[in-house]
Coordinates of C-alpha atoms in Angstrom, one line a residue:
Chain A
M1 CA 0.0 0.0 0.0
D2 CA 2.3 2.7 -1.1
D3 CA -0.4 4.9 -2.7
S4 CA -0.9 8.4 -1.4
V5 CA -4.4 7.8 0.0
S6 CA -3.2 4.9 2.2
H7 CA -0.1 6.9 3.2
D8 CA -2.2 9.9 4.2
V9 CA -4.7 7.8 6.1
L10 CA -2.0 6.1 8.1
D11 CA -0.3 9.5 8.8
I12 CA -3.6 11.0 10.1
M13 CA -4.2 7.9 12.2
A14 CA -0.7 8.1 13.7
K15 CA -1.3 11.8 14.6
H16 CA -4.5 10.9 16.4
A17 CA -3.0 7.9 18.1
E18 CA -0.1 10.1 19.2
A19 CA 2.2 7.5 17.6
E20 CA 5.3 8.0 15.4
K21 CA 4.8 8.5 11.7
G22 CA 5.1 5.1 10.0
S23 CA 4.4 3.1 13.2
I24 CA 0.9 2.3 12.1
T25 CA 0.7 0.0 9.1
P26 CA -2.4 -1.5 7.4
D27 CA -2.1 -4.6 9.5
T28 CA -2.2 -2.7 12.8
S29 CA -5.4 -3.6 14.7
M30 CA -7.5 -0.7 15.9
E31 CA -7.1 -2.0 19.4
M32 CA -3.3 -1.6 19.1
T33 CA -3.7 2.0 18.0
G34 CA -5.3 2.9 21.4
L35 CA -7.9 5.1 19.6
D36 CA -10.9 5.1 21.8
S37 CA -14.4 5.9 20.6
L38 CA -14.0 9.7 21.0
K39 CA -10.6 9.8 19.3
M40 CA -12.2 7.7 16.5
V41 CA -14.9 10.4 16.1
E42 CA -12.2 13.0 15.6
L43 CA -10.2 10.8 13.3
I44 CA -13.3 10.3 11.1
F45 CA -13.9 14.0 11.1
D46 CA -10.3 14.7 9.9
L47 CA -10.6 12.0 7.2
E48 CA -13.8 13.5 6.0
E49 CA -12.3 17.0 5.8
R50 CA -9.0 15.8 4.2
F51 CA -10.6 13.8 1.4
D52 CA -13.9 15.7 1.2
I53 CA -16.0 12.6 1.8
S54 CA -18.8 11.5 4.1
I55 CA -18.2 8.3 6.2
P56 CA -21.4 6.6 7.3
D57 CA -22.1 5.5 10.8
P58 CA -21.7 1.8 11.5
D59 CA -24.7 -0.6 11.3
F60 CA -26.0 -0.8 14.8
S61 CA -28.5 -3.5 14.1
T62 CA -25.9 -6.2 14.7
G63 CA -25.2 -5.0 18.2
H64 CA -21.6 -4.2 17.4
N65 CA -20.5 -0.6 16.7
Q66 CA -17.0 -1.8 15.6
Q67 CA -16.7 -0.3 12.2
F68 CA -13.0 -1.0 11.7
K69 CA -10.9 -3.9 12.9
T70 CA -7.6 -2.8 11.4
A71 CA -6.1 0.2 9.7
A72 CA -6.6 -1.5 6.4
D73 CA -10.4 -1.3 7.0
V74 CA -10.1 2.5 7.5
I75 CA -8.2 2.8 4.3
R76 CA -10.7 0.7 2.4
V77 CA -13.7 2.7 3.6
V78 CA -11.9 6.0 2.8
K79 CA -11.2 4.7 -0.7
D80 CA -14.7 3.4 -1.2
M81 CA -16.1 6.8 -0.2
I82 CA -13.7 8.7 -2.5
R83 CA -14.9 6.5 -5.4
E84 CA -18.5 7.0 -4.4
Q85 CA -18.0 10.7 -4.3
D86 CA -16.3 10.7 -7.7
E87 CA -19.2 8.7 -9.2
D88 CA -21.7 11.1 -7.8
S89 CA -20.0 14.2 -9.2
Chain B
M1 CA -36.5 19.6 57.7
K2 CA -39.5 20.9 55.7
R3 CA -41.2 18.3 53.5
I4 CA -41.7 19.3 49.9
V5 CA -44.5 17.9 47.7
V6 CA -45.6 18.0 44.0
T7 CA -49.0 19.4 43.5
G8 CA -49.1 20.2 39.8
I9 CA -47.7 19.0 36.5
G10 CA -47.6 20.4 33.0
C11 CA -45.7 19.5 29.8
I12 CA -45.4 19.7 26.1
S13 CA -43.4 17.1 24.1
S14 CA -43.4 14.8 21.1
L15 CA -46.0 12.8 23.0
G16 CA -48.6 15.6 23.1
H17 CA -49.3 19.1 24.2
N18 CA -50.3 18.3 27.8
C19 CA -49.8 15.9 30.6
A20 CA -52.9 13.8 29.9
E21 CA -51.6 13.0 26.4
F22 CA -48.1 12.5 27.7
S23 CA -49.3 10.0 30.4
E24 CA -51.5 8.1 27.9
A25 CA -48.7 7.7 25.4
L26 CA -46.1 6.6 28.1
L27 CA -48.5 4.0 29.5
A28 CA -49.3 2.7 26.0
G29 CA -45.6 2.6 25.0
Q30 CA -46.1 5.0 22.1
C31 CA -43.2 6.5 20.3
G32 CA -43.0 10.3 19.6
I33 CA -39.9 9.9 17.3
A34 CA -40.6 10.6 13.6
P35 CA -39.1 12.1 10.5
I36 CA -37.9 15.7 11.1
T37 CA -40.2 18.4 9.8
L38 CA -38.6 21.5 11.3
L39 CA -35.8 21.6 8.7
D40 CA -34.8 20.0 5.4
T41 CA -32.8 16.9 6.3
S42 CA -31.5 16.1 2.8
E43 CA -27.9 16.9 3.9
F44 CA -28.1 14.9 7.1
R45 CA -27.4 11.3 8.0
V46 CA -29.9 11.5 10.9
K47 CA -33.4 12.3 9.7
I48 CA -35.5 11.6 12.8
A49 CA -36.2 13.4 16.1
A50 CA -38.9 13.7 18.7
E51 CA -40.4 17.0 17.7
V52 CA -43.4 18.7 19.3
K53 CA -46.0 17.9 16.6
D54 CA -48.7 20.1 15.1
Y55 CA -47.5 23.1 17.1
D56 CA -48.7 26.5 15.9
E57 CA -47.4 29.3 18.1
R58 CA -50.2 31.6 16.9
N59 CA -52.7 29.4 18.8
H60 CA -51.1 30.4 22.0
F61 CA -49.4 33.8 21.6
S62 CA -50.1 37.1 19.9
E63 CA -48.0 38.4 17.1
Q64 CA -46.3 40.9 19.5
Q65 CA -45.5 38.1 21.9
I66 CA -44.1 35.8 19.1
K67 CA -41.6 38.5 18.2
K68 CA -40.2 38.4 21.7
I69 CA -40.5 34.8 22.8
D70 CA -38.4 32.0 21.4
R71 CA -39.9 28.6 20.8
Y72 CA -38.1 27.1 23.8
A73 CA -39.5 29.9 26.1
Q74 CA -43.0 29.4 24.6
F75 CA -42.8 25.8 25.7
N76 CA -41.8 26.9 29.2
I77 CA -44.8 29.2 29.4
L78 CA -47.3 26.5 28.1
A79 CA -46.0 23.8 30.5
S80 CA -46.0 26.2 33.4
R81 CA -49.6 27.5 32.7
E82 CA -50.8 23.9 32.7
A83 CA -48.9 23.0 35.9
V84 CA -50.3 26.0 37.8
K85 CA -53.8 25.3 36.6
D86 CA -53.4 21.6 37.5
A87 CA -52.3 22.5 41.0
G88 CA -55.3 24.8 41.4
L89 CA -52.8 27.5 42.5
E90 CA -54.0 31.1 42.8
I91 CA -51.1 33.4 42.3
D92 CA -52.3 36.5 44.1
K93 CA -50.2 39.4 45.6
K94 CA -49.4 37.4 48.7
T95 CA -48.4 34.1 47.1
S96 CA -46.6 35.8 44.2
E97 CA -43.7 37.1 46.3
R98 CA -43.3 33.7 48.0
T99 CA -43.2 31.8 44.7
A100 CA -40.0 31.0 42.8
V101 CA -39.4 30.1 39.2
V102 CA -36.4 27.9 38.5
Q103 CA -36.2 26.6 34.9
G104 CA -33.4 24.6 33.2
T105 CA -32.3 24.7 29.6
G106 CA -29.3 23.4 27.8
I107 CA -28.9 26.1 25.2
G108 CA -31.8 28.5 25.4
G109 CA -33.0 30.5 22.3
Q110 CA -30.9 28.6 19.7
R111 CA -33.5 29.1 16.9
T112 CA -33.4 32.8 17.4
Q113 CA -29.6 32.9 17.5
E114 CA -29.2 30.7 14.5
S115 CA -31.8 32.4 12.2
G116 CA -30.4 35.8 13.2
Y117 CA -26.8 34.8 12.6
R118 CA -27.6 33.2 9.3
K119 CA -29.1 36.5 8.0
L120 CA -26.0 38.3 9.3
F121 CA -23.3 36.0 8.0
T122 CA -24.8 34.7 4.8
E123 CA -27.7 36.9 3.7
G124 CA -26.0 40.2 3.9
A125 CA -28.2 41.6 6.7
K126 CA -26.9 44.8 8.1
R127 CA -28.6 44.5 11.5
L128 CA -30.4 42.0 13.7
H129 CA -33.9 42.3 15.1
P130 CA -33.8 44.4 18.3
F131 CA -35.4 41.6 20.3
T132 CA -32.7 39.1 19.4
I133 CA -30.8 39.3 22.7
P134 CA -33.9 39.1 25.0
K135 CA -35.2 36.3 22.9
L136 CA -32.0 34.1 22.8
I137 CA -30.7 34.4 26.4
P138 CA -31.0 31.1 28.3
S139 CA -32.7 32.9 31.2
S140 CA -35.6 34.1 29.0
G141 CA -37.6 31.0 29.8
A142 CA -37.6 31.7 33.5
S143 CA -38.3 35.4 32.8
W144 CA -41.3 34.7 30.6
V145 CA -42.8 32.2 33.1
S146 CA -42.5 34.9 35.8
I147 CA -44.0 37.6 33.6
D148 CA -46.8 35.3 32.2
L149 CA -47.9 34.1 35.6
G150 CA -47.2 37.2 37.6
I151 CA -44.6 35.6 39.9
T152 CA -42.5 38.0 41.8
G153 CA -40.3 35.7 44.0
P154 CA -36.8 34.6 43.0
S155 CA -36.5 33.5 39.4
F156 CA -33.5 32.1 37.4
S157 CA -32.4 29.5 35.0
T158 CA -30.0 26.6 35.4
T159 CA -27.8 25.0 32.8
S160 CA -26.0 21.7 33.0
A161 CA -26.6 20.1 29.6
C162 CA -28.8 17.0 30.0
S163 CA -29.1 17.6 33.8
S164 CA -30.3 21.2 33.5
S165 CA -33.8 20.7 34.7
S166 CA -32.8 18.2 37.3
H167 CA -30.6 20.8 38.8
A168 CA -33.4 23.3 38.4
I169 CA -35.8 21.1 40.4
G170 CA -33.1 20.4 42.9
M171 CA -32.4 24.1 43.5
A172 CA -36.2 24.7 43.9
L173 CA -36.3 21.9 46.4
L174 CA -33.5 23.5 48.4
M175 CA -35.1 26.9 48.3
L176 CA -38.4 25.6 49.6
R177 CA -36.6 23.7 52.4
S178 CA -34.7 26.7 53.4
G179 CA -37.8 28.9 53.6
I180 CA -36.8 31.3 50.8
A181 CA -40.1 30.5 49.1
D182 CA -43.3 28.4 49.7
V183 CA -44.0 27.4 46.1
A184 CA -41.8 26.8 43.1
V185 CA -42.7 26.6 39.4
T186 CA -39.8 24.5 38.2
G187 CA -38.7 22.3 35.3
G188 CA -37.1 23.1 32.0
S189 CA -37.4 23.5 28.3
E190 CA -35.4 22.9 25.1
A191 CA -36.1 23.6 21.4
Q192 CA -32.8 23.1 19.6
I193 CA -33.7 21.1 16.5
T194 CA -32.0 23.5 14.1
F195 CA -29.7 23.1 11.1
A196 CA -26.5 23.9 12.8
T197 CA -27.3 22.2 16.1
L198 CA -28.2 19.0 14.3
K199 CA -25.0 19.2 12.3
A200 CA -23.1 19.6 15.5
W201 CA -24.8 16.6 17.1
E202 CA -24.2 14.6 14.0
G203 CA -20.5 15.4 14.2
L204 CA -20.3 13.9 17.6
R205 CA -21.6 10.6 16.2
V206 CA -23.7 9.7 19.2
M207 CA -27.1 9.6 17.4
D208 CA -29.0 6.6 16.1
S209 CA -30.6 7.2 12.7
T210 CA -33.2 4.5 13.0
A211 CA -34.7 4.5 16.6
C212 CA -33.8 5.0 20.2
R213 CA -33.1 1.7 21.9
P214 CA -31.8 2.4 25.4
F215 CA -30.0 -0.5 27.1
S216 CA -30.5 -2.9 24.1
L217 CA -27.5 -4.7 22.5
Q218 CA -28.5 -3.0 19.2
R219 CA -28.6 0.6 20.6
G220 CA -26.8 3.0 18.3
G221 CA -27.2 6.3 20.2
M222 CA -29.6 8.9 21.2
V223 CA -32.4 10.6 19.3
L224 CA -32.9 14.4 19.8
G225 CA -36.1 15.6 21.3
E226 CA -37.6 18.9 22.4
G227 CA -40.3 20.1 24.7
A228 CA -40.8 21.4 28.3
G229 CA -42.0 20.2 31.6
T230 CA -43.0 22.1 34.7
I231 CA -43.8 20.7 38.2
I232 CA -45.3 22.7 41.0
L233 CA -43.4 22.2 44.3
E234 CA -44.8 23.4 47.6
T235 CA -43.9 23.0 51.2
L236 CA -46.2 20.4 52.7
D237 CA -47.7 23.0 55.1
H238 CA -48.6 25.3 52.2
A239 CA -50.1 22.5 50.2
L240 CA -52.2 21.2 53.2
A241 CA -53.3 24.7 54.2
R242 CA -54.9 25.2 50.8
G243 CA -56.2 21.7 50.5
A244 CA -54.1 20.9 47.4
R245 CA -54.1 17.5 45.8
I246 CA -50.6 15.9 46.3
Y247 CA -49.1 13.7 43.6
A248 CA -45.9 12.8 45.3
E249 CA -43.3 13.9 47.7
L250 CA -39.9 15.1 46.4
S251 CA -37.9 13.7 49.2
G252 CA -34.3 13.6 48.0
L253 CA -31.7 15.2 45.9
G254 CA -28.1 13.9 45.1
M255 CA -25.6 15.8 43.1
S256 CA -22.0 15.0 42.0
S257 CA -19.5 15.7 39.4
D258 CA -17.3 13.0 37.6
A259 CA -14.3 15.4 37.3
H260 CA -13.3 13.0 34.5
D261 CA -14.1 13.9 30.9
M262 CA -16.4 16.2 28.8
L263 CA -18.0 13.1 27.1
Q264 CA -17.1 9.8 28.7
P265 CA -19.2 9.1 31.8
D266 CA -17.7 7.7 35.0
P267 CA -20.0 5.2 36.8
A268 CA -18.4 6.3 40.1
G269 CA -19.8 9.8 39.7
A270 CA -23.3 8.6 38.8
G271 CA -23.2 6.1 41.7
R272 CA -22.3 8.8 44.2
A273 CA -25.2 11.0 43.1
I274 CA -27.6 8.1 43.6
K275 CA -26.2 7.3 47.1
L276 CA -26.4 11.0 48.1
A277 CA -30.0 11.2 46.9
L278 CA -30.9 8.1 49.0
A279 CA -29.2 9.6 52.0
D280 CA -30.9 12.9 51.5
A281 CA -34.3 11.2 51.4
G282 CA -33.3 9.1 54.5
I283 CA -34.1 5.8 52.8
S284 CA -32.2 2.6 52.3
P285 CA -31.4 1.3 48.7
E286 CA -33.9 -1.5 49.3
A287 CA -36.7 1.0 49.4
V288 CA -36.4 1.9 45.7
D289 CA -39.0 0.2 43.4
Y290 CA -38.6 2.1 40.1
I291 CA -35.9 4.1 38.4
N292 CA -36.5 6.4 35.4
A293 CA -33.0 6.1 34.0
H294 CA -31.0 8.7 32.1
G295 CA -30.8 5.9 29.5
T296 CA -29.8 8.0 26.4
G297 CA -29.3 4.9 24.1
T298 CA -25.6 5.6 23.7
K299 CA -23.1 2.7 24.2
Q300 CA -21.3 4.6 26.9
N301 CA -24.1 6.1 29.0
D302 CA -26.2 3.0 29.2
S303 CA -23.4 0.6 30.2
S304 CA -22.0 3.2 32.7
E305 CA -25.5 3.8 34.2
S306 CA -26.2 0.1 34.5
K307 CA -22.9 -0.4 36.3
A308 CA -23.6 2.5 38.6
I309 CA -27.1 1.1 39.5
N310 CA -25.7 -2.4 40.0
T311 CA -22.9 -1.2 42.2
V312 CA -25.1 1.0 44.5
F313 CA -28.0 -1.4 44.8
G314 CA -26.2 -4.8 44.8
A315 CA -28.5 -7.7 44.9
H316 CA -31.6 -5.4 45.1
A317 CA -30.8 -4.0 41.7
K318 CA -32.4 -7.0 40.0
K319 CA -35.7 -6.2 41.8
I320 CA -35.9 -2.6 40.6
A321 CA -37.8 -1.8 37.4
V322 CA -35.5 0.5 35.4
S323 CA -36.8 2.2 32.3
S324 CA -35.7 4.9 29.8
T325 CA -38.7 6.9 28.6
K326 CA -36.3 8.6 26.2
S327 CA -37.2 5.6 24.0
M328 CA -40.5 7.4 23.5
H329 CA -40.0 11.2 24.0
G330 CA -36.4 11.3 22.8
H331 CA -33.6 13.1 24.5
A332 CA -35.0 16.6 25.3
L333 CA -31.6 17.6 26.8
G334 CA -32.3 20.6 29.1
A335 CA -35.9 19.5 29.3
A336 CA -35.1 15.8 29.8
A337 CA -35.3 15.7 33.6
A338 CA -38.4 17.8 33.7
L339 CA -40.3 15.5 31.3
E340 CA -38.8 12.4 33.1
S341 CA -39.7 13.8 36.6
I342 CA -43.2 14.1 35.3
A343 CA -43.0 10.5 33.9
T344 CA -41.7 9.3 37.3
I345 CA -44.7 11.1 39.1
I346 CA -47.1 9.5 36.6
A347 CA -45.5 6.1 37.3
I348 CA -46.2 6.6 41.0
R349 CA -49.7 7.9 40.4
E350 CA -50.6 5.0 38.1
Q351 CA -48.6 2.5 40.1
T352 CA -47.1 1.3 36.8
A353 CA -43.5 1.0 35.7
L354 CA -43.2 2.8 32.3
P355 CA -41.7 0.8 29.5
T356 CA -38.4 1.0 27.6
I357 CA -39.7 0.7 24.0
N358 CA -37.8 -0.5 20.9
F359 CA -36.0 -3.0 23.1
L360 CA -34.5 -5.9 21.2
D361 CA -31.8 -8.0 22.8
K362 CA -30.1 -7.8 26.2
D363 CA -26.6 -6.4 26.3
P364 CA -24.3 -8.3 28.8
E365 CA -23.0 -4.8 29.8
C366 CA -26.5 -3.7 30.9
E367 CA -27.9 -6.4 33.3
L368 CA -31.1 -5.0 34.8
D369 CA -34.9 -5.3 34.4
F370 CA -35.6 -2.6 31.8
V371 CA -39.4 -3.2 31.5
P372 CA -39.0 -4.0 27.8
N373 CA -41.6 -2.7 25.4
S374 CA -44.8 -2.6 27.6
A375 CA -45.7 -1.0 30.8
R376 CA -46.0 -3.1 34.0
P377 CA -48.4 -2.5 36.9
M378 CA -46.5 -2.8 40.2
T379 CA -46.3 -1.2 43.6
I380 CA -44.2 1.9 43.4
N381 CA -43.6 3.7 46.7
T382 CA -40.2 5.1 45.8
A383 CA -38.8 6.1 42.5
L384 CA -35.7 7.8 41.2
S385 CA -35.2 10.1 38.2
N386 CA -31.5 9.9 37.0
S387 CA -29.7 12.6 35.0
F388 CA -26.1 12.3 34.0
A389 CA -25.0 15.1 31.7
F390 CA -22.1 15.5 29.4
G391 CA -19.1 16.9 31.3
G392 CA -20.0 14.6 34.3
L393 CA -22.7 16.7 35.9
N394 CA -24.9 14.4 37.8
A395 CA -28.3 14.9 39.6
V396 CA -30.7 12.4 41.0
L397 CA -34.1 13.1 42.4
V398 CA -36.1 10.8 44.7
F399 CA -39.9 10.9 44.4
R400 CA -42.1 9.0 46.9
K401 CA -45.8 8.2 47.1
F402 CA -47.2 10.7 49.5
N403 CA -47.9 9.4 53.0
N404 CA -48.9 12.0 55.6
E405 CA -47.2 10.4 58.6

């Protein structure tokens, strides 16, 4: 994952996790990042602002509000939303 | 210590424009949450709220009054008029000076502020309407109740987010106990379903876009509501002297602060407020039959509140009926505790635990009897109304069936 979107997402995640740049990789689990639910809300806000996208809320009907398991999931959702935004415009 | 009783109730909410409609809806487990009509929601993820329905301010206020009174303060007035009438209270020259108005609100005249600022910032307006300030200040609700009813005793507003009206009722209780006043017109109001406020709430990602399911495994957050509630508090002597009907006794107040976080609740803070309320009422935890929970429907509040209740009540927790009526009237924020205090009084009057509707599956982190989906007749001598606000501002009220011993 050496594309620029992935790179930027990981950088933004590292900033919110107060971790060193490059220390979060696509395989890093969300648990490992130490991002709690409130930091996640801020992260999502920053990602939406950076990429001009809208990230939906998780589906609560399953009883789980865990939207992302690893950093790769965050990258995937951001890319999906960028694609959706491009198709809309 | 002076005993303080409730002799009148009045409210306006998504479940109707008065207490009779509110009571009927709560007992039937009706939901007041519906698609938002106050604004265009095409730009929103969340498109539902518990709005006051079919409300036309022109039915209650003159054109001159409407210019000066924000929607939230209109709700304050309507709830207070109903409560005073319900209590059969004559506010004459003598009682007027001995009556207090204490009303909570989270934000105040948000609609006035937002519509004015929109004109100023985006529509090139050069000036704002001269009544903008008196209309938007968060004390205008208390002022208008005092003006409308001719009350000349101490009047003010309290603000503590979702605990605002619980603190209002609590302050009124303390004022009556201390002898500063004999009667209090107390509660709270909120009307903040506006474009910018809804955007701000959406940003926090604590709202469910489908339904409010407090304490359920599938809960996805709160649903915004609006409305107002007023209760009439009186010293027992004053109530007995005028032969008033007594709904319940307000026998305890417990307040605490988490000193922890602006958003994450701490069960220890909530637990302390409950314990202090029981101590103030002079009762043991085993006396409690029903709790009208804060129960917002967010992951954090509901698990934290369940933990607090289980910790304070121990084995007795399982015997208490605990419900969140927010599942029906939404989260009315600064008016929440006012509406929920009235719901608690109705539960005592009807001897019925109110339901938590939209309840699906149990969450292992919320192990209590939540009276799922339908009301349950039971003996209720003692009931709590819990309020745990953002920023860790906690207030718990103890209402008891009146017993003149």
